[in-house]
PDB file of C-alpha atoms in Angstrom:
ATOM      1  CA  MET A1178       0.000   0.000   0.000  1.00  0.00           C
ATOM      2  CA  SER A1179       1.290   3.448  -0.959  1.00  0.00           C
ATOM      3  CA  LEU A1180       0.365   6.924   0.222  1.00  0.00           C
ATOM      4  CA  VAL A1181      -0.301   9.325  -2.640  1.00  0.00           C
ATOM      5  CA  SER A1182      -0.354  13.073  -1.991  1.00  0.00           C
ATOM      6  CA  ILE A1183      -2.050  15.489  -4.376  1.00  0.00           C
ATOM      7  CA  VAL A1184      -1.007  19.144  -3.999  1.00  0.00           C
ATOM      8  CA  VAL A1185      -3.208  21.904  -5.406  1.00  0.00           C
ATOM      9  CA  PRO A1186      -2.133  25.586  -5.345  1.00  0.00           C
ATOM     10  CA  VAL A1187      -5.221  27.783  -5.022  1.00  0.00           C
ATOM     11  CA  PHE A1188      -5.488  31.434  -6.011  1.00  0.00           C
ATOM     12  CA  ASN A1189      -9.012  32.780  -6.513  1.00  0.00           C
ATOM     13  CA  ASN A1190     -10.355  29.383  -7.581  1.00  0.00           C
ATOM     14  CA  SER A1191     -13.498  29.182  -5.442  1.00  0.00           C
ATOM     15  CA  GLY A1192     -15.690  28.173  -8.380  1.00  0.00           C
ATOM     16  CA  SER A1193     -13.776  25.022  -9.318  1.00  0.00           C
ATOM     17  CA  LEU A1194     -12.749  23.572  -5.941  1.00  0.00           C
ATOM     18  CA  ALA A1195     -15.833  21.434  -5.298  1.00  0.00           C
ATOM     19  CA  ASP A1196     -15.685  19.845  -8.757  1.00  0.00           C
ATOM     20  CA  LEU A1197     -11.946  19.313  -8.404  1.00  0.00           C
ATOM     21  CA  LEU A1198     -12.297  17.555  -5.050  1.00  0.00           C
ATOM     22  CA  ASN A1199     -15.072  15.327  -6.414  1.00  0.00           C
ATOM     23  CA  ARG A1200     -12.852  14.204  -9.269  1.00  0.00           C
ATOM     24  CA  LEU A1201      -9.917  13.644  -6.906  1.00  0.00           C
ATOM     25  CA  ALA A1202     -12.177  11.536  -4.671  1.00  0.00           C
ATOM     26  CA  GLN A1203     -13.174   9.484  -7.713  1.00  0.00           C
ATOM     27  CA  LEU A1204      -9.486   9.054  -8.494  1.00  0.00           C
ATOM     28  CA  ALA A1205      -8.855   7.710  -5.007  1.00  0.00           C
ATOM     29  CA  GLY A1206     -11.797   5.342  -5.389  1.00  0.00           C
ATOM     30  CA  ARG A1207     -10.153   3.763  -8.425  1.00  0.00           C
ATOM     31  CA  HIS A1208      -7.108   2.870  -6.297  1.00  0.00           C
ATOM     32  CA  PRO A1209      -8.556   1.032  -3.265  1.00  0.00           C
ATOM     33  CA  THR A1210      -5.179  -0.434  -2.283  1.00  0.00           C
ATOM     34  CA  ASP A1211      -3.631   3.045  -1.862  1.00  0.00           C
ATOM     35  CA  GLU A1212      -4.197   5.833   0.622  1.00  0.00           C
ATOM     36  CA  PHE A1213      -4.668   9.400  -0.605  1.00  0.00           C
ATOM     37  CA  GLU A1214      -4.300  12.845   0.901  1.00  0.00           C
ATOM     38  CA  PHE A1215      -5.285  16.093  -0.780  1.00  0.00           C
ATOM     39  CA  ILE A1216      -3.399  19.278   0.135  1.00  0.00           C
ATOM     40  CA  LEU A1217      -4.958  22.582  -0.911  1.00  0.00           C
ATOM     41  CA  VAL A1218      -2.700  25.621  -0.520  1.00  0.00           C
ATOM     42  CA  ASP A1219      -4.429  29.008  -0.471  1.00  0.00           C
ATOM     43  CA  ASP A1220      -1.931  31.470  -1.955  1.00  0.00           C
ATOM     44  CA  GLY A1221      -3.482  34.656  -0.552  1.00  0.00           C
ATOM     45  CA  SER A1222      -6.760  34.449  -2.472  1.00  0.00           C
ATOM     46  CA  SER A1223      -8.915  37.587  -2.470  1.00  0.00           C
ATOM     47  CA  ASP A1224     -12.173  35.710  -3.123  1.00  0.00           C
ATOM     48  CA  ASP A1225     -13.887  33.156  -0.855  1.00  0.00           C
ATOM     49  CA  SER A1226     -11.615  30.273  -1.874  1.00  0.00           C
ATOM     50  CA  TYR A1227     -10.505  29.550   1.681  1.00  0.00           C
ATOM     51  CA  ARG A1228     -14.071  29.474   3.012  1.00  0.00           C
ATOM     52  CA  VAL A1229     -14.941  26.986   0.276  1.00  0.00           C
ATOM     53  CA  MET A1230     -11.899  24.930   1.242  1.00  0.00           C
ATOM     54  CA  GLU A1231     -13.063  24.862   4.874  1.00  0.00           C
ATOM     55  CA  ARG A1232     -16.516  23.645   3.845  1.00  0.00           C
ATOM     56  CA  LEU A1233     -14.962  20.910   1.760  1.00  0.00           C
ATOM     57  CA  ALA A1234     -12.657  19.877   4.616  1.00  0.00           C
ATOM     58  CA  ALA A1235     -15.685  19.373   6.856  1.00  0.00           C
ATOM     59  CA  ARG A1236     -16.790  16.435   4.713  1.00  0.00           C
ATOM     60  CA  GLU A1237     -13.445  15.136   3.406  1.00  0.00           C
ATOM     61  CA  GLU A1238     -11.093  13.829   6.109  1.00  0.00           C
ATOM     62  CA  ARG A1239      -8.242  13.342   3.636  1.00  0.00           C
ATOM     63  CA  LEU A1240      -8.107  17.072   2.963  1.00  0.00           C
ATOM     64  CA  THR A1241      -5.387  19.292   4.472  1.00  0.00           C
ATOM     65  CA  LEU A1242      -5.653  23.073   4.178  1.00  0.00           C
ATOM     66  CA  VAL A1243      -2.578  25.304   4.103  1.00  0.00           C
ATOM     67  CA  LYS A1244      -3.208  29.042   4.168  1.00  0.00           C
ATOM     68  CA  LEU A1245      -0.333  31.373   3.274  1.00  0.00           C
ATOM     69  CA  SER A1246      -0.208  34.791   4.914  1.00  0.00           C
ATOM     70  CA  ARG A1247      -0.286  36.549   1.517  1.00  0.00           C
ATOM     71  CA  ASN A1248       0.203  35.866  -2.167  1.00  0.00           C
ATOM     72  CA  PHE A1249       3.716  34.445  -2.595  1.00  0.00           C
ATOM     73  CA  GLY A1250       3.223  33.066  -6.124  1.00  0.00           C
ATOM     74  CA  SER A1251       2.406  29.642  -7.513  1.00  0.00           C
ATOM     75  CA  ASN A1252       5.918  28.240  -7.048  1.00  0.00           C
ATOM     76  CA  ALA A1253       5.901  29.102  -3.336  1.00  0.00           C
ATOM     77  CA  ALA A1254       2.413  27.656  -2.948  1.00  0.00           C
ATOM     78  CA  ILE A1255       3.494  24.395  -4.568  1.00  0.00           C
ATOM     79  CA  LEU A1256       6.568  24.269  -2.329  1.00  0.00           C
ATOM     80  CA  ALA A1257       4.373  24.746   0.737  1.00  0.00           C
ATOM     81  CA  GLY A1258       2.244  21.836  -0.424  1.00  0.00           C
ATOM     82  CA  LEU A1259       5.272  19.643  -1.094  1.00  0.00           C
ATOM     83  CA  GLU A1260       6.643  20.341   2.378  1.00  0.00           C
ATOM     84  CA  HIS A1261       3.372  19.211   3.953  1.00  0.00           C
ATOM     85  CA  ALA A1262       2.976  16.171   1.695  1.00  0.00           C
ATOM     86  CA  ALA A1263       3.814  12.802   3.259  1.00  0.00           C
ATOM     87  CA  GLY A1264       3.154  10.662   0.194  1.00  0.00           C
ATOM     88  CA  ASP A1265       5.396   8.068  -1.404  1.00  0.00           C
ATOM     89  CA  ALA A1266       4.341   9.770  -4.640  1.00  0.00           C
ATOM     90  CA  VAL A1267       3.334  13.431  -4.823  1.00  0.00           C
ATOM     91  CA  GLY A1268       1.277  14.911  -7.629  1.00  0.00           C
ATOM     92  CA  VAL A1269       0.759  18.607  -8.375  1.00  0.00           C
ATOM     93  CA  ILE A1270      -2.194  19.873 -10.370  1.00  0.00           C
ATOM     94  CA  ALA A1271      -3.745  23.319 -10.915  1.00  0.00           C
ATOM     95  CA  ALA A1272      -7.119  24.114  -9.361  1.00  0.00           C
ATOM     96  CA  ASP A1273      -8.826  25.385 -12.516  1.00  0.00           C
ATOM     97  CA  LEU A1274      -9.472  21.913 -14.038  1.00  0.00           C
ATOM     98  CA  GLN A1275      -7.835  22.745 -17.341  1.00  0.00           C
ATOM     99  CA  ASP A1276      -5.651  19.724 -16.577  1.00  0.00           C
ATOM    100  CA  PRO A1277      -7.578  16.443 -16.188  1.00  0.00           C
ATOM    101  CA  PRO A1278      -7.173  14.800 -12.739  1.00  0.00           C
ATOM    102  CA  GLU A1279      -7.996  11.449 -14.361  1.00  0.00           C
ATOM    103  CA  MET A1280      -4.564  11.511 -15.966  1.00  0.00           C
ATOM    104  CA  ILE A1281      -3.057  10.804 -12.553  1.00  0.00           C
ATOM    105  CA  ASP A1282      -4.098   7.153 -13.106  1.00  0.00           C
ATOM    106  CA  GLN A1283      -1.574   6.876 -15.943  1.00  0.00           C
ATOM    107  CA  MET A1284       1.034   8.836 -14.028  1.00  0.00           C
ATOM    108  CA  LEU A1285       0.767   6.494 -11.042  1.00  0.00           C
ATOM    109  CA  ALA A1286       1.135   3.519 -13.362  1.00  0.00           C
ATOM    110  CA  LYS A1287       4.392   4.939 -14.719  1.00  0.00           C
ATOM    111  CA  TRP A1288       5.587   5.658 -11.179  1.00  0.00           C
ATOM    112  CA  ARG A1289       4.949   2.049 -10.175  1.00  0.00           C
ATOM    113  CA  GLU A1290       7.012   0.968 -13.173  1.00  0.00           C
ATOM    114  CA  GLY A1291       9.962   2.804 -11.610  1.00  0.00           C
ATOM    115  CA  ARG A1292       9.768   6.319 -13.051  1.00  0.00           C
ATOM    116  CA  LYS A1293      10.563   8.940 -10.414  1.00  0.00           C
ATOM    117  CA  VAL A1294       9.431  11.904 -12.498  1.00  0.00           C
ATOM    118  CA  VAL A1295       6.256  11.731 -14.578  1.00  0.00           C
ATOM    119  CA  LEU A1296       5.218  14.852 -16.458  1.00  0.00           C
ATOM    120  CA  ALA A1297       1.942  15.719 -18.138  1.00  0.00           C
ATOM    121  CA  GLY A1298       3.153  17.583 -21.221  1.00  0.00           C
ATOM    122  CA  ARG A1299       0.777  19.802 -23.132  1.00  0.00           C
ATOM    123  CA  ASP A1300       0.358  18.543 -26.694  1.00  0.00           C
ATOM    124  CA  THR A1301      -2.386  20.949 -27.783  1.00  0.00           C
ATOM    125  CA  ARG A1302      -4.277  23.625 -25.889  1.00  0.00           C
ATOM    126  CA  ASP A1303      -7.483  25.670 -26.162  1.00  0.00           C
ATOM    127  CA  ASP A1304      -5.960  28.954 -25.050  1.00  0.00           C
ATOM    128  CA  PRO A1305      -5.964  32.297 -26.941  1.00  0.00           C
ATOM    129  CA  TRP A1306      -3.545  32.388 -29.863  1.00  0.00           C
ATOM    130  CA  LEU A1307      -1.359  35.048 -28.228  1.00  0.00           C
ATOM    131  CA  THR A1308      -1.023  32.947 -25.076  1.00  0.00           C
ATOM    132  CA  CYS A1309      -0.080  29.920 -27.174  1.00  0.00           C
ATOM    133  CA  LEU A1310       2.446  31.936 -29.179  1.00  0.00           C
ATOM    134  CA  MET A1311       4.120  33.363 -26.070  1.00  0.00           C
ATOM    135  CA  ALA A1312       4.192  29.968 -24.346  1.00  0.00           C
ATOM    136  CA  ASP A1313       5.600  28.168 -27.394  1.00  0.00           C
ATOM    137  CA  THR A1314       8.294  30.821 -27.820  1.00  0.00           C
ATOM    138  CA  PHE A1315       9.249  30.646 -24.151  1.00  0.00           C
ATOM    139  CA  TYR A1316       9.569  26.854 -24.094  1.00  0.00           C
ATOM    140  CA  LYS A1317      11.468  26.788 -27.374  1.00  0.00           C
ATOM    141  CA  LEU A1318      14.003  29.240 -25.952  1.00  0.00           C
ATOM    142  CA  PHE A1319      14.153  27.383 -22.640  1.00  0.00           C
ATOM    143  CA  ARG A1320      14.827  24.070 -24.396  1.00  0.00           C
ATOM    144  CA  ARG A1321      17.493  25.702 -26.552  1.00  0.00           C
ATOM    145  CA  PHE A1322      19.360  27.729 -23.915  1.00  0.00           C
ATOM    146  CA  ALA A1323      18.562  26.105 -20.556  1.00  0.00           C
ATOM    147  CA  ILE A1324      17.246  22.535 -20.203  1.00  0.00           C
ATOM    148  CA  ALA A1325      16.808  20.405 -23.314  1.00  0.00           C
ATOM    149  CA  THR A1326      14.550  17.831 -21.586  1.00  0.00           C
ATOM    150  CA  MET A1327      11.739  20.348 -21.110  1.00  0.00           C
ATOM    151  CA  PRO A1328       8.666  19.101 -23.054  1.00  0.00           C
ATOM    152  CA  PRO A1329       8.134  21.185 -26.225  1.00  0.00           C
ATOM    153  CA  ARG A1330       5.073  22.943 -24.808  1.00  0.00           C
ATOM    154  CA  GLY A1331       6.039  22.756 -21.171  1.00  0.00           C
ATOM    155  CA  PHE A1332       4.249  21.323 -18.154  1.00  0.00           C
ATOM    156  CA  ASP A1333       2.689  22.419 -14.870  1.00  0.00           C
ATOM    157  CA  PHE A1334       1.057  19.105 -13.976  1.00  0.00           C
ATOM    158  CA  PHE A1335       3.361  16.361 -12.677  1.00  0.00           C
ATOM    159  CA  LEU A1336       3.892  13.469 -10.276  1.00  0.00           C
ATOM    160  CA  ILE A1337       7.208  12.869  -8.502  1.00  0.00           C
ATOM    161  CA  ASP A1338       8.641  10.231  -6.209  1.00  0.00           C
ATOM    162  CA  ARG A1339       9.335  10.817  -2.507  1.00  0.00           C
ATOM    163  CA  GLN A1340      13.067  11.059  -3.199  1.00  0.00           C
ATOM    164  CA  VAL A1341      12.560  13.797  -5.779  1.00  0.00           C
ATOM    165  CA  THR A1342      10.118  15.605  -3.509  1.00  0.00           C
ATOM    166  CA  ASP A1343      12.656  15.700  -0.685  1.00  0.00           C
ATOM    167  CA  LEU A1344      15.351  17.020  -3.029  1.00  0.00           C
ATOM    168  CA  VAL A1345      13.066  19.782  -4.343  1.00  0.00           C
ATOM    169  CA  VAL A1346      12.061  20.835  -0.832  1.00  0.00           C
ATOM    170  CA  ALA A1347      15.688  20.815   0.340  1.00  0.00           C
ATOM    171  CA  THR A1348      16.759  23.188  -2.458  1.00  0.00           C
ATOM    172  CA  GLN A1349      16.625  26.580  -0.758  1.00  0.00           C
ATOM    173  CA  GLU A1350      16.074  29.005  -3.635  1.00  0.00           C
ATOM    174  CA  ARG A1351      13.989  32.126  -3.129  1.00  0.00           C
ATOM    175  CA  ASN A1352      12.961  32.491  -6.773  1.00  0.00           C
ATOM    176  CA  ALA A1353      12.844  28.829  -7.690  1.00  0.00           C
ATOM    177  CA  TYR A1354      11.387  27.829 -11.049  1.00  0.00           C
ATOM    178  CA  LEU A1355      10.123  24.443  -9.918  1.00  0.00           C
ATOM    179  CA  MET A1356       9.534  22.924 -13.341  1.00  0.00           C
ATOM    180  CA  GLY A1357      13.113  23.640 -14.338  1.00  0.00           C
ATOM    181  CA  LEU A1358      14.400  22.452 -10.956  1.00  0.00           C
ATOM    182  CA  ILE A1359      12.659  19.093 -11.287  1.00  0.00           C
ATOM    183  CA  LEU A1360      14.293  18.545 -14.678  1.00  0.00           C
ATOM    184  CA  TRP A1361      17.658  19.878 -13.468  1.00  0.00           C
ATOM    185  CA  LEU A1362      17.807  17.155 -10.798  1.00  0.00           C
ATOM    186  CA  GLY A1363      18.546  14.737 -13.606  1.00  0.00           C
ATOM    187  CA  PHE A1364      16.009  11.945 -13.186  1.00  0.00           C
ATOM    188  CA  GLN A1365      14.884  10.790 -16.622  1.00  0.00           C
ATOM    189  CA  PRO A1366      11.304  12.047 -16.955  1.00  0.00           C
ATOM    190  CA  GLU A1367       8.431  10.106 -18.468  1.00  0.00           C
ATOM    191  CA  VAL A1368       6.237  12.511 -20.458  1.00  0.00           C
ATOM    192  CA  LEU A1369       2.556  11.773 -21.052  1.00  0.00           C
ATOM    193  CA  TYR A1370       0.943  14.163 -23.523  1.00  0.00           C
ATOM    194  CA  TYR A1371      -2.590  15.497 -23.316  1.00  0.00           C
ATOM    195  CA  HIS A1372      -4.885  18.222 -24.644  1.00  0.00           C
ATOM    196  CA  ARG A1373      -5.200  21.192 -22.287  1.00  0.00           C
ATOM    197  CA  ALA A1374      -8.851  22.211 -22.190  1.00  0.00           C
ATOM    198  CA  LYS A1375     -10.188  25.739 -22.207  1.00  0.00           C
ATOM    199  CA  ARG A1376     -10.930  27.212 -18.800  1.00  0.00           C
ATOM    200  CA  GLU A1377     -14.680  27.063 -18.183  1.00  0.00           C
ATOM    201  CA  THR A1378     -16.379  30.420 -17.628  1.00  0.00           C
ATOM    202  CA  ARG A1379     -18.048  29.244 -14.409  1.00  0.00           C
ATOM    203  CA  TYR A1380     -14.585  28.717 -12.903  1.00  0.00           C
ATOM    204  CA  GLY A1381     -13.724  32.407 -13.224  1.00  0.00           C
ATOM    205  CA  GLN A1382     -10.897  34.176 -15.021  1.00  0.00           C
ATOM    206  CA  SER A1383      -7.269  33.192 -15.061  1.00  0.00           C
ATOM    207  CA  MET A1384      -5.013  35.039 -12.609  1.00  0.00           C
ATOM    208  CA  TRP A1385      -2.039  34.397 -14.911  1.00  0.00           C
ATOM    209  CA  THR A1386      -1.508  38.030 -15.915  1.00  0.00           C
ATOM    210  CA  PHE A1387       1.033  39.366 -18.408  1.00  0.00           C
ATOM    211  CA  ALA A1388       3.191  40.684 -15.550  1.00  0.00           C
ATOM    212  CA  ARG A1389       3.235  37.239 -13.920  1.00  0.00           C
ATOM    213  CA  LYS A1390       4.226  35.656 -17.229  1.00  0.00           C
ATOM    214  CA  VAL A1391       7.133  38.093 -17.609  1.00  0.00           C
ATOM    215  CA  ARG A1392       8.347  37.302 -14.080  1.00  0.00           C
ATOM    216  CA  TYR A1393       7.978  33.575 -14.765  1.00  0.00           C
ATOM    217  CA  PHE A1394      10.072  33.978 -17.926  1.00  0.00           C
ATOM    218  CA  ALA A1395      12.778  35.935 -16.102  1.00  0.00           C
ATOM    219  CA  ASP A1396      12.944  33.531 -13.138  1.00  0.00           C
ATOM    220  CA  ALA A1397      13.229  30.519 -15.423  1.00  0.00           C
ATOM    221  CA  PHE A1398      16.110  31.871 -17.499  1.00  0.00           C
ATOM    222  CA  VAL A1399      18.040  33.536 -14.701  1.00  0.00           C
ATOM    223  CA  ALA A1400      17.834  30.363 -12.595  1.00  0.00           C
ATOM    224  CA  PHE A1401      18.935  27.868 -15.246  1.00  0.00           C
ATOM    225  CA  SER A1402      20.736  29.653 -18.057  1.00  0.00           C
ATOM    226  CA  TYR A1403      23.732  31.923 -18.580  1.00  0.00           C
ATOM    227  CA  ALA A1404      22.274  32.898 -21.943  1.00  0.00           C
ATOM    228  CA  PRO A1405      21.077  36.367 -20.814  1.00  0.00           C
ATOM    229  CA  ILE A1406      24.545  37.259 -19.484  1.00  0.00           C
ATOM    230  CA  ARG A1407      26.171  35.958 -22.648  1.00  0.00           C
ATOM    231  CA  ALA A1408      23.636  37.879 -24.720  1.00  0.00           C
ATOM    232  CA  ALA A1409      24.503  41.037 -22.798  1.00  0.00           C
ATOM    233  CA  THR A1410      28.186  40.490 -23.542  1.00  0.00           C
ATOM    234  CA  CYS A1411      27.479  39.910 -27.223  1.00  0.00           C
ATOM    235  CA  LEU A1412      25.226  42.959 -27.379  1.00  0.00           C
ATOM    236  CA  GLY A1413      27.958  45.042 -25.761  1.00  0.00           C
ATOM    237  CA  ILE A1414      30.431  43.906 -28.395  1.00  0.00           C
ATOM    238  CA  LEU A1415      27.888  44.487 -31.150  1.00  0.00           C
ATOM    239  CA  PHE A1416      27.124  48.015 -29.973  1.00  0.00           C
ATOM    240  CA  CYS A1417      30.838  48.773 -29.778  1.00  0.00           C
ATOM    241  CA  VAL A1418      31.387  47.556 -33.335  1.00  0.00           C
ATOM    242  CA  LEU A1419      28.337  49.385 -34.685  1.00  0.00           C
ATOM    243  CA  GLY A1420      29.375  52.491 -32.769  1.00  0.00           C
ATOM    244  CA  ALA A1421      32.837  52.344 -34.304  1.00  0.00           C
ATOM    245  CA  ILE A1422      31.428  51.897 -37.811  1.00  0.00           C
ATOM    246  CA  TYR A1423      28.876  54.664 -37.390  1.00  0.00           C
ATOM    247  CA  SER A1424      31.457  56.952 -35.828  1.00  0.00           C
ATOM    248  CA  THR A1425      33.759  56.399 -38.784  1.00  0.00           C
ATOM    249  CA  TYR A1426      30.910  57.222 -41.167  1.00  0.00           C
ATOM    250  CA  ILE A1427      30.029  60.413 -39.288  1.00  0.00           C
ATOM    251  CA  ILE A1428      33.684  61.542 -39.209  1.00  0.00           C
ATOM    252  CA  VAL A1429      34.081  60.930 -42.958  1.00  0.00           C
ATOM    253  CA  VAL A1430      30.904  62.895 -43.683  1.00  0.00           C
ATOM    254  CA  ARG A1431      31.995  65.671 -41.329  1.00  0.00           C
ATOM    255  CA  ILE A1432      35.412  66.039 -42.993  1.00  0.00           C
ATOM    256  CA  GLY A1433      34.214  65.600 -46.573  1.00  0.00           C
ATOM    257  CA  TRP A1434      30.942  67.475 -46.665  1.00  0.00           C
ATOM    258  CA  GLY A1435      30.583  69.160 -43.299  1.00  0.00           C
ATOM    259  CA  MET A1436      27.675  69.187 -40.880  1.00  0.00           C
ATOM    260  CA  ALA A1437      24.959  71.793 -40.567  1.00  0.00           C
ATOM    261  CA  VAL A1438      25.165  71.780 -36.782  1.00  0.00           C
ATOM    262  CA  ASP A1439      28.475  71.601 -34.920  1.00  0.00           C
ATOM    263  CA  GLY A1440      28.633  68.800 -32.372  1.00  0.00           C
ATOM    264  CA  TRP A1441      25.659  66.925 -33.821  1.00  0.00           C
ATOM    265  CA  ALA A1442      27.755  64.019 -35.072  1.00  0.00           C
ATOM    266  CA  SER A1443      29.494  63.219 -31.806  1.00  0.00           C
ATOM    267  CA  THR A1444      26.265  63.634 -29.802  1.00  0.00           C
ATOM    268  CA  MET A1445      24.316  61.250 -32.038  1.00  0.00           C
ATOM    269  CA  VAL A1446      27.050  58.631 -31.901  1.00  0.00           C
ATOM    270  CA  MET A1447      27.091  58.709 -28.113  1.00  0.00           C
ATOM    271  CA  LEU A1448      23.328  58.670 -27.684  1.00  0.00           C
ATOM    272  CA  LEU A1449      22.307  56.186 -30.348  1.00  0.00           C
ATOM    273  CA  MET A1450      24.985  53.568 -29.800  1.00  0.00           C
ATOM    274  CA  GLY A1451      25.788  53.974 -26.128  1.00  0.00           C
ATOM    275  CA  PHE A1452      22.761  54.756 -24.029  1.00  0.00           C
ATOM    276  CA  GLY A1453      20.427  52.019 -25.265  1.00  0.00           C
ATOM    277  CA  GLY A1454      23.073  49.326 -25.015  1.00  0.00           C
ATOM    278  CA  GLN A1455      24.082  50.348 -21.506  1.00  0.00           C
ATOM    279  CA  MET A1456      20.503  50.321 -20.250  1.00  0.00           C
ATOM    280  CA  LEU A1457      19.837  46.880 -21.721  1.00  0.00           C
ATOM    281  CA  ILE A1458      22.995  45.333 -20.304  1.00  0.00           C
ATOM    282  CA  THR A1459      22.485  46.993 -16.920  1.00  0.00           C
ATOM    283  CA  GLY A1460      18.960  45.609 -16.754  1.00  0.00           C
ATOM    284  CA  ILE A1461      20.127  42.069 -17.458  1.00  0.00           C
ATOM    285  CA  LEU A1462      22.882  42.293 -14.851  1.00  0.00           C
ATOM    286  CA  GLY A1463      20.369  43.740 -12.412  1.00  0.00           C
ATOM    287  CA  GLU A1464      18.168  40.651 -12.745  1.00  0.00           C
ATOM    288  CA  TYR A1465      21.030  38.448 -11.578  1.00  0.00           C
ATOM    289  CA  LEU A1466      22.115  40.837  -8.832  1.00  0.00           C
ATOM    290  CA  TRP A1467      18.582  41.132  -7.470  1.00  0.00           C
ATOM    291  CA  ARG A1468      18.255  37.385  -7.192  1.00  0.00           C
ATOM    292  CA  SER A1469      21.634  37.166  -5.468  1.00  0.00           C
ATOM    293  CA  LEU A1470      20.491  39.800  -2.962  1.00  0.00           C
ATOM    294  CA  ASP A1471      17.214  37.955  -2.439  1.00  0.00           C
ATOM    295  CA  GLU A1472      19.102  34.745  -1.653  1.00  0.00           C
ATOM    296  CA  THR A1473      21.466  36.383   0.861  1.00  0.00           C
ATOM    297  CA  ARG A1474      18.614  37.949   2.835  1.00  0.00           C
ATOM    298  CA  GLY A1475      17.571  34.519   4.053  1.00  0.00           C
ATOM    299  CA  ARG A1476      13.857  35.339   4.143  1.00  0.00           C
ATOM    300  CA  PRO A1477      11.434  32.384   4.107  1.00  0.00           C
ATOM    301  CA  ARG A1478      10.069  31.402   0.719  1.00  0.00           C
ATOM    302  CA  TYR A1479       6.561  31.542   2.144  1.00  0.00           C
ATOM    303  CA  ILE A1480       4.820  31.943   5.503  1.00  0.00           C
ATOM    304  CA  CYS A1481       1.979  29.704   6.633  1.00  0.00           C
ATOM    305  CA  GLU A1482      -0.754  31.600   8.439  1.00  0.00           C
ATOM    306  CA  SER A1483      -2.539  28.389   9.393  1.00  0.00           C
ATOM    307  CA  VAL A1484      -2.635  24.667   8.649  1.00  0.00           C
ATOM    308  CA  LYS A1485      -5.724  22.517   9.112  1.00  0.00           C
ATOM    309  CA  GLN A1486      -4.740  18.908   8.690  1.00  0.00           C
ATOM    310  CA  GLY A1487      -7.026  16.109   7.648  1.00  0.00           C
ATOM    311  CA  GLN A1488      -7.898  13.364  10.107  1.00  0.00           C
ATOM    312  CA  ALA A1489      -6.050  10.746   8.066  1.00  0.00           C
ATOM    313  CA  HIS A1490      -2.549  12.239   8.536  1.00  0.00           C
ATOM    314  CA  ARG A1491      -1.040  14.592  11.084  1.00  0.00           C
ATOM    315  CA  ARG A1492       2.104  16.604  10.350  1.00  0.00           C
ATOM    316  CA  PRO A1493       3.759  19.534  12.151  1.00  0.00           C
ATOM    317  CA  LEU A1494       3.346  23.106  10.989  1.00  0.00           C
ATOM    318  CA  ARG A1495       6.097  24.207   8.616  1.00  0.00           C
ATOM    319  CA  ILE A1496       7.379  27.665   7.763  1.00  0.00           C
ATOM    320  CA  GLY A1497       9.399  27.671   4.547  1.00  0.00           C
TER     321      GLY A1497
END
């Protein structure tokens, strides 16, 4: 008999939680020889998600509720769930039901065959074309410059062994990109592909804003790739070369034909070729320096305001 933990980060998902728990309960019913626990992590929701979670916990003894003191982000919420998970296998799934919980059946089968990392890779998806374009571009770049084993269209839905879970939890990174970290650990992943459904209107709107996507992109590349730093170096060289060429052109024109305004040539060379390049390179370096500062502060990755544990399993309160 194995204990299977299912971790669900929750952020303004009150509309989908009841349906999600019903489908997770059905999943557990299909595996009578295993024990299940469901860990819902409220990541500072502004709706009534936590009240819904409390109502669900009143009738489901396998449910553990973790409430964070504020919104720390999906990665921190998943980490909080992993730290409170006691399972031999630990699955992570979003609360919006765009990913099918029924797929955990196949993932558990692969885990029992010996796979320690089982990923649900998106094959196709019913998201807006701009979202698909941005996601495809991001994962193509990530596969090219960071981790080649990333599925072509990425993943957010996965199941990992206890050993992998402990390694992820023990990695003390403040801005961890968990999907990259799981692949970086080196265990050969098994990828099961599926169609990602459109988010149903009754489950509310996605909280995955453009700003969050930009931060996700930056965290992923800064954590696992030197490509931005190398790009900054190359851009610096390029701007120097272009500046030299353009300066030569301006000087030739100035000597041969003259300029209508004295000082215009030198000013344009400095502004056009210098300022933009410096700002770009400084910004890239700043991303790395900020993350280094964030690591040295030693602040917790998240703070649990409260933990209400299910009757089936009791674990101590954790503060990340």
